[in-house]
Amino acid sequence: MAQDTAYQPLVLVDTAQLSRPDWLEYRRKGLGGSDAAAVLNISPFRTARDLYYDKLGIVTADDQANWVALEVGNLLEPLVARIFAEKTGLKIYQRKCMFQHPHYPWMLADLDYLVELPDGTTAILEIKTTNYNAKDKWWYNGEEIVPVYYETQGRHYMAVMNLNRVYYCCLYGNNEDETIIRRIDRDMSYELELIALEQDFWESHVLAKRPPPYWEDDGKLILESLQRVRGQTAANTVPAVFTEAQSARVERYLEVQAEKNLRDDEVKRLKAEMRRLKALIVADMGKSCSAVTADGCTVDWKASHTPKMYKDDLMRLKEMHPDIYKEYTTISESYRLCVSVPKPEAA
């Protein structure tokens, strides 16, 4: 399939005065750039099943649990864009609308900024914010990269807009030098594959109302997705009857659990040896709080103080100040998978 490059994007809707609920409804009319990573099962934030549920309006993918990070990103967007313009000398501007691919109407794009290049062509600018520890995701083996889940977003946008370059500007600190600027150029073979995968997701799952399987490697992400749909589970539900294929998964879980238990025993042995060695090292230090080995290693025995509330203290607070206890405690619900193996019948 050859890619037609003689087209202009359509404007689906002007977003300047659009409310967030209405904006989310328009997003459900297709796939946006931030959806691409979920389609490819590489998103660290949500599964393809989450995306499917969101597009059908079953469970929203609007992440209110992390609303502070989202709000910080929105508030800092103009500042980060200004930093990009100052550092590169390039002119940036916005078009407050949701774009649509003329040949694939389910491909949508809501851009942060556009960039006017010296040769008269246009590029896309994506604004990102992160924390100091997560900035390492913009490097791999010492090489500058764009995290793959952001790369798919940019390549989706280039396809919709028929543009050949995307810039990224990511702020990870509190000054202009703590920013990362990257760029990627259009790759037609990548783009064609991305379009094919997105089209399959849209037609085979969203339009067909057939939920995609959980192909993601991150079990925690899958469990969070399941919990959003399942909600609280009643204790007296009828047990599910597994097929042979599903039962094989339980058997594999037990095998992995047994292997883990063997390794846990080894870890316990090593931890016990470390505790004994630590005690003997402290004994060797006498009344000193530090020591130097024959090889020049420095050893310190430091105290740390952390505020802590013990169970008895919590119970005492509950009895003596029930109103305060109720106001400042949260009842959380958690789930644990338990597999009981039937005992072999006596001969």
Coordinates of C-alpha atoms in Angstrom, one line a residue:
M1 CA 0.0 0.0 0.0
A2 CA 1.6 3.3 -1.1
Q3 CA 1.0 6.4 0.9
D4 CA -0.6 9.4 -0.8
T5 CA 1.2 12.6 0.2
A6 CA -0.9 15.1 -1.8
Y7 CA -3.5 15.9 0.8
Q8 CA -4.4 18.4 3.4
P9 CA -5.9 17.5 6.8
L10 CA -9.6 18.3 7.5
V11 CA -10.8 20.2 10.5
L12 CA -13.3 18.1 12.5
V13 CA -14.1 20.8 15.1
D14 CA -12.8 24.1 16.5
T15 CA -11.6 23.4 20.1
A16 CA -11.0 27.0 21.3
Q17 CA -14.3 27.2 23.2
L18 CA -15.0 23.5 23.5
S19 CA -15.7 22.1 27.0
R20 CA -13.6 19.2 28.2
P21 CA -16.6 16.8 28.2
D22 CA -17.4 17.8 24.6
W23 CA -13.7 17.5 23.6
L24 CA -13.7 14.0 25.0
E25 CA -16.8 13.1 23.0
Y26 CA -15.1 14.3 19.8
R27 CA -12.0 12.2 20.7
R28 CA -14.3 9.2 20.8
K29 CA -15.0 9.7 17.1
G30 CA -11.6 8.3 16.2
L31 CA -8.0 7.6 17.4
G32 CA -5.8 10.5 18.5
G33 CA -2.0 10.6 18.7
S34 CA -1.9 9.7 22.4
D35 CA -4.0 6.6 21.6
A36 CA -1.4 5.1 19.2
A37 CA 0.8 3.6 22.0
A38 CA -2.2 1.8 23.5
V39 CA -3.1 0.3 20.1
L40 CA 0.4 -1.0 19.8
N41 CA 0.4 -2.4 23.4
I42 CA 3.4 -0.2 24.4
S43 CA 1.6 2.4 26.5
P44 CA 2.9 2.7 30.2
F45 CA -0.4 4.4 31.1
R46 CA -3.3 2.2 29.7
T47 CA -4.1 -1.0 27.9
A48 CA -5.7 -1.4 24.5
R49 CA -8.8 -2.7 26.3
D50 CA -8.9 0.7 28.3
L51 CA -8.8 2.5 25.0
Y52 CA -11.6 0.3 23.6
Y53 CA -13.8 0.9 26.6
D54 CA -13.2 4.7 26.4
K55 CA -14.1 4.9 22.7
L56 CA -17.4 3.1 23.4
G57 CA -18.1 5.2 26.4
I58 CA -18.1 2.2 28.8
V59 CA -15.3 3.4 31.1
T60 CA -13.6 6.7 30.4
A61 CA -9.8 6.8 29.9
D62 CA -9.8 10.4 31.3
D63 CA -7.2 9.9 34.1
Q64 CA -8.7 11.8 37.0
A65 CA -6.6 9.7 39.5
N66 CA -3.6 11.6 38.3
W67 CA -5.3 14.9 37.9
V68 CA -2.5 16.9 39.5
A69 CA 0.1 15.8 37.0
L70 CA -2.3 16.5 34.2
E71 CA -3.1 20.0 35.5
V72 CA 0.6 20.7 36.0
G73 CA 1.3 19.7 32.4
N74 CA -1.5 22.0 31.1
L75 CA -0.3 24.9 33.2
L76 CA 3.3 24.6 32.2
E77 CA 2.6 24.0 28.4
P78 CA 2.9 27.7 27.4
L79 CA 6.1 28.1 29.5
V80 CA 7.7 25.0 27.9
A81 CA 6.7 26.2 24.4
R82 CA 8.3 29.5 25.1
I83 CA 11.5 27.8 26.3
F84 CA 11.6 25.8 23.0
A85 CA 11.2 29.0 21.0
E86 CA 13.9 30.8 23.0
K87 CA 16.4 27.9 22.6
T88 CA 15.8 27.2 18.9
G89 CA 14.9 30.6 17.6
L90 CA 12.0 29.0 15.7
K91 CA 8.5 30.6 15.5
I92 CA 5.7 28.7 17.1
Y93 CA 2.0 29.1 16.9
Q94 CA -1.2 27.3 17.7
R95 CA -4.3 26.2 15.8
K96 CA -7.1 25.4 18.2
C97 CA -8.9 22.7 16.4
M98 CA -9.1 18.9 16.0
F99 CA -7.8 17.7 12.7
Q100 CA -8.9 14.7 10.7
H101 CA -7.1 12.6 8.1
P102 CA -9.0 13.0 4.8
H103 CA -8.5 9.3 3.8
Y104 CA -8.8 7.7 7.3
P105 CA -11.5 9.7 9.1
W106 CA -10.9 7.8 12.3
M107 CA -7.4 9.3 12.5
L108 CA -7.5 12.5 14.6
A109 CA -4.9 15.0 15.8
D110 CA -5.1 17.7 18.5
L111 CA -1.7 19.4 18.4
D112 CA 0.1 21.4 21.1
Y113 CA 1.9 23.8 18.6
L114 CA 3.0 24.1 15.1
V115 CA 6.5 25.3 14.1
E116 CA 7.4 27.6 11.2
L117 CA 10.7 26.4 9.8
P118 CA 13.3 28.6 8.0
D119 CA 12.6 26.9 4.6
G120 CA 8.9 27.8 4.8
T121 CA 7.7 24.3 5.7
T122 CA 5.8 23.5 8.9
A123 CA 6.6 21.1 11.7
I124 CA 4.8 19.9 14.9
L125 CA 5.8 20.7 18.4
E126 CA 4.8 18.4 21.3
I127 CA 5.1 19.7 24.8
K128 CA 6.0 17.2 27.6
T129 CA 6.8 17.5 31.4
T130 CA 8.3 14.9 33.6
N131 CA 10.3 14.6 36.8
Y132 CA 14.0 14.6 37.3
N133 CA 14.2 10.8 37.7
A134 CA 12.1 10.0 34.6
K135 CA 14.3 12.2 32.3
D136 CA 16.5 9.1 31.8
K137 CA 13.8 7.7 29.5
W138 CA 14.9 10.2 26.9
W139 CA 18.3 8.3 26.5
Y140 CA 19.1 4.7 25.7
N141 CA 22.7 3.4 26.1
G142 CA 23.9 7.0 26.0
E143 CA 22.1 7.8 22.8
E144 CA 19.4 10.5 22.6
I145 CA 16.0 9.1 21.9
V146 CA 12.3 9.9 22.0
P147 CA 10.4 7.4 24.3
V148 CA 8.7 5.0 22.0
Y149 CA 5.2 5.8 23.4
Y150 CA 5.8 9.5 22.5
E151 CA 7.3 8.6 19.1
T152 CA 4.1 6.8 18.0
Q153 CA 2.1 9.9 19.0
G154 CA 4.3 12.1 16.8
R155 CA 4.2 9.7 13.8
H156 CA 0.4 9.5 14.1
Y157 CA 0.3 13.3 13.9
M158 CA 2.6 13.5 10.9
A159 CA 0.3 11.1 9.1
V160 CA -2.8 13.2 9.9
M161 CA -1.2 16.5 9.1
N162 CA 0.9 15.4 6.1
L163 CA 4.0 17.0 7.7
N164 CA 7.6 15.7 7.9
R165 CA 8.9 16.6 11.3
V166 CA 8.0 16.6 14.9
Y167 CA 9.8 18.4 17.7
Y168 CA 9.5 17.4 21.4
C169 CA 10.4 19.8 24.3
C170 CA 10.3 18.1 27.7
L171 CA 10.8 20.1 30.9
Y172 CA 12.1 18.0 33.9
G173 CA 13.3 20.7 36.3
N174 CA 12.6 24.3 37.3
N175 CA 14.9 26.2 34.9
E176 CA 15.4 26.5 31.1
D177 CA 18.5 24.4 31.1
E178 CA 16.5 21.4 32.5
T179 CA 14.7 20.8 29.3
I180 CA 15.2 18.1 26.6
I181 CA 14.6 18.9 22.9
R182 CA 14.4 16.1 20.4
R183 CA 13.1 15.7 16.8
I184 CA 12.0 12.9 14.6
D185 CA 11.4 13.0 10.8
R186 CA 8.8 11.1 8.9
D187 CA 9.3 7.4 8.1
M188 CA 6.8 6.2 5.5
S189 CA 7.2 2.5 6.1
Y190 CA 6.7 3.0 9.9
E191 CA 3.7 5.2 9.1
L192 CA 2.0 2.7 6.8
E193 CA 2.4 -0.1 9.4
L194 CA 1.0 2.2 12.1
I195 CA -2.0 3.2 10.0
A196 CA -2.7 -0.5 9.3
L197 CA -2.6 -1.4 13.0
E198 CA -4.8 1.5 14.0
Q199 CA -7.3 0.7 11.3
D200 CA -7.5 -2.9 12.4
F201 CA -8.1 -1.8 16.0
W202 CA -10.8 0.7 15.0
E203 CA -12.6 -1.6 12.6
S204 CA -12.1 -5.0 14.2
H205 CA -12.6 -3.9 17.8
V206 CA -14.2 -0.5 18.2
L207 CA -16.7 -0.7 15.3
A208 CA -17.2 -4.4 15.7
K209 CA -17.7 -3.9 19.5
R210 CA -15.2 -6.7 20.1
P211 CA -12.9 -6.1 23.1
P212 CA -9.2 -6.6 22.2
P213 CA -7.2 -9.2 24.3
Y214 CA -4.8 -8.2 27.0
W215 CA -1.5 -8.5 25.1
E216 CA 0.4 -6.1 27.4
D217 CA 3.4 -7.4 29.4
D218 CA 2.7 -5.2 32.5
G219 CA 0.5 -7.3 34.8
K220 CA -0.1 -4.3 37.1
L221 CA -1.4 -2.2 34.2
I222 CA -3.8 -5.1 33.2
L223 CA -5.1 -5.5 36.8
E224 CA -5.7 -1.7 37.1
S225 CA -7.7 -1.9 33.8
L226 CA -9.7 -4.9 35.0
Q227 CA -10.5 -3.2 38.3
R228 CA -11.9 -0.1 36.5
V229 CA -14.4 -2.3 34.7
R230 CA -15.1 -4.9 37.4
G231 CA -15.5 -2.5 40.3
Q232 CA -16.1 -4.1 43.7
T233 CA -16.8 -7.8 43.5
A234 CA -19.4 -9.5 45.7
A235 CA -18.1 -12.4 47.8
N236 CA -21.0 -14.7 47.0
T237 CA -20.7 -14.7 43.1
V238 CA -21.0 -18.0 41.3
P239 CA -17.5 -19.5 40.5
A240 CA -16.3 -19.2 36.9
V241 CA -15.6 -22.5 35.1
F242 CA -12.3 -22.4 33.3
T243 CA -11.6 -24.0 29.9
E244 CA -8.6 -26.2 29.4
A245 CA -6.6 -23.2 28.0
Q246 CA -7.6 -21.0 31.0
S247 CA -6.7 -23.9 33.4
A248 CA -3.3 -24.2 31.8
R249 CA -2.7 -20.5 32.8
V250 CA -3.4 -21.4 36.4
E251 CA -1.0 -24.4 36.2
R252 CA 1.7 -22.1 34.8
Y253 CA 1.0 -19.6 37.6
L254 CA 1.6 -22.4 40.1
E255 CA 4.8 -23.4 38.4
V256 CA 6.1 -19.8 38.5
Q257 CA 5.1 -19.4 42.1
A258 CA 7.0 -22.6 43.0
E259 CA 10.1 -21.3 41.2
K260 CA 9.8 -17.9 43.0
N261 CA 9.5 -19.7 46.4
L262 CA 12.8 -21.5 45.7
R263 CA 14.5 -18.2 44.8
D264 CA 12.8 -16.5 47.9
D265 CA 14.5 -19.1 50.1
E266 CA 17.9 -18.2 48.6
V267 CA 17.2 -14.5 49.0
K268 CA 16.2 -15.2 52.7
R269 CA 19.5 -17.0 53.2
L270 CA 21.5 -14.2 51.6
K271 CA 19.6 -11.6 53.7
A272 CA 20.3 -13.5 56.9
E273 CA 24.0 -13.6 56.0
M274 CA 24.0 -9.9 55.3
R275 CA 22.4 -9.2 58.7
R276 CA 25.0 -11.2 60.5
L277 CA 27.9 -9.6 58.6
K278 CA 26.4 -6.1 59.2
A279 CA 26.2 -6.9 63.0
L280 CA 29.8 -8.0 63.0
I281 CA 31.0 -4.9 61.1
V282 CA 29.2 -2.7 63.6
A283 CA 30.9 -4.6 66.4
D284 CA 34.3 -4.1 64.7
M285 CA 33.6 -0.3 64.7
G286 CA 33.4 -0.2 68.5
K287 CA 32.0 3.1 69.6
S288 CA 32.9 4.8 66.3
C289 CA 30.2 5.7 63.7
S290 CA 32.5 5.3 60.7
A291 CA 35.4 3.2 59.5
V292 CA 37.8 2.9 56.6
T293 CA 38.8 -0.5 55.2
A294 CA 42.3 -1.5 54.1
D295 CA 41.1 -0.9 50.5
G296 CA 39.9 2.6 51.2
C297 CA 36.2 1.9 51.4
T298 CA 34.3 4.2 53.8
V299 CA 31.8 2.6 56.2
D300 CA 29.2 4.6 58.1
W301 CA 26.7 3.6 60.7
K302 CA 24.0 6.3 60.6
A303 CA 20.8 6.8 62.5
S304 CA 17.6 7.8 60.6
H305 CA 14.4 9.1 62.1
T306 CA 11.0 8.6 60.3
P307 CA 7.6 9.5 61.7
K308 CA 5.6 6.3 62.3
M309 CA 2.3 5.3 63.8
Y310 CA 2.1 1.8 65.3
K311 CA -1.0 -0.3 65.4
D312 CA -1.6 0.3 69.1
D313 CA -1.3 4.0 68.6
L314 CA -3.8 3.9 65.8
M315 CA -6.2 1.9 68.0
R316 CA -5.8 4.4 70.8
L317 CA -6.5 7.3 68.4
K318 CA -9.7 5.5 67.2
E319 CA -11.0 5.0 70.8
M320 CA -10.1 8.5 72.1
H321 CA -10.7 10.6 69.0
P322 CA -13.0 8.8 66.7
D323 CA -13.9 11.9 64.7
I324 CA -10.2 12.6 63.9
Y325 CA -9.6 8.9 63.2
K326 CA -12.5 8.8 60.7
E327 CA -11.4 12.0 59.0
Y328 CA -7.8 11.0 58.4
T329 CA -8.0 7.3 57.7
T330 CA -8.9 5.7 54.4
I331 CA -10.3 2.2 53.9
S332 CA -8.7 0.7 50.8
E333 CA -9.7 -2.4 49.0
S334 CA -7.1 -4.8 47.6
Y335 CA -7.2 -8.2 46.0
R336 CA -4.9 -11.3 46.3
L337 CA -5.0 -14.2 43.9
C338 CA -5.2 -17.5 45.9
V339 CA -5.0 -20.9 44.2
S340 CA -5.9 -24.0 46.3
V341 CA -4.6 -27.2 44.9
P342 CA -7.0 -30.2 45.6
K343 CA -5.4 -32.9 47.7
P344 CA -5.0 -36.3 45.9
E345 CA -7.8 -38.8 46.9
A346 CA -6.7 -41.6 49.2
A347 CA -6.3 -45.0 47.4

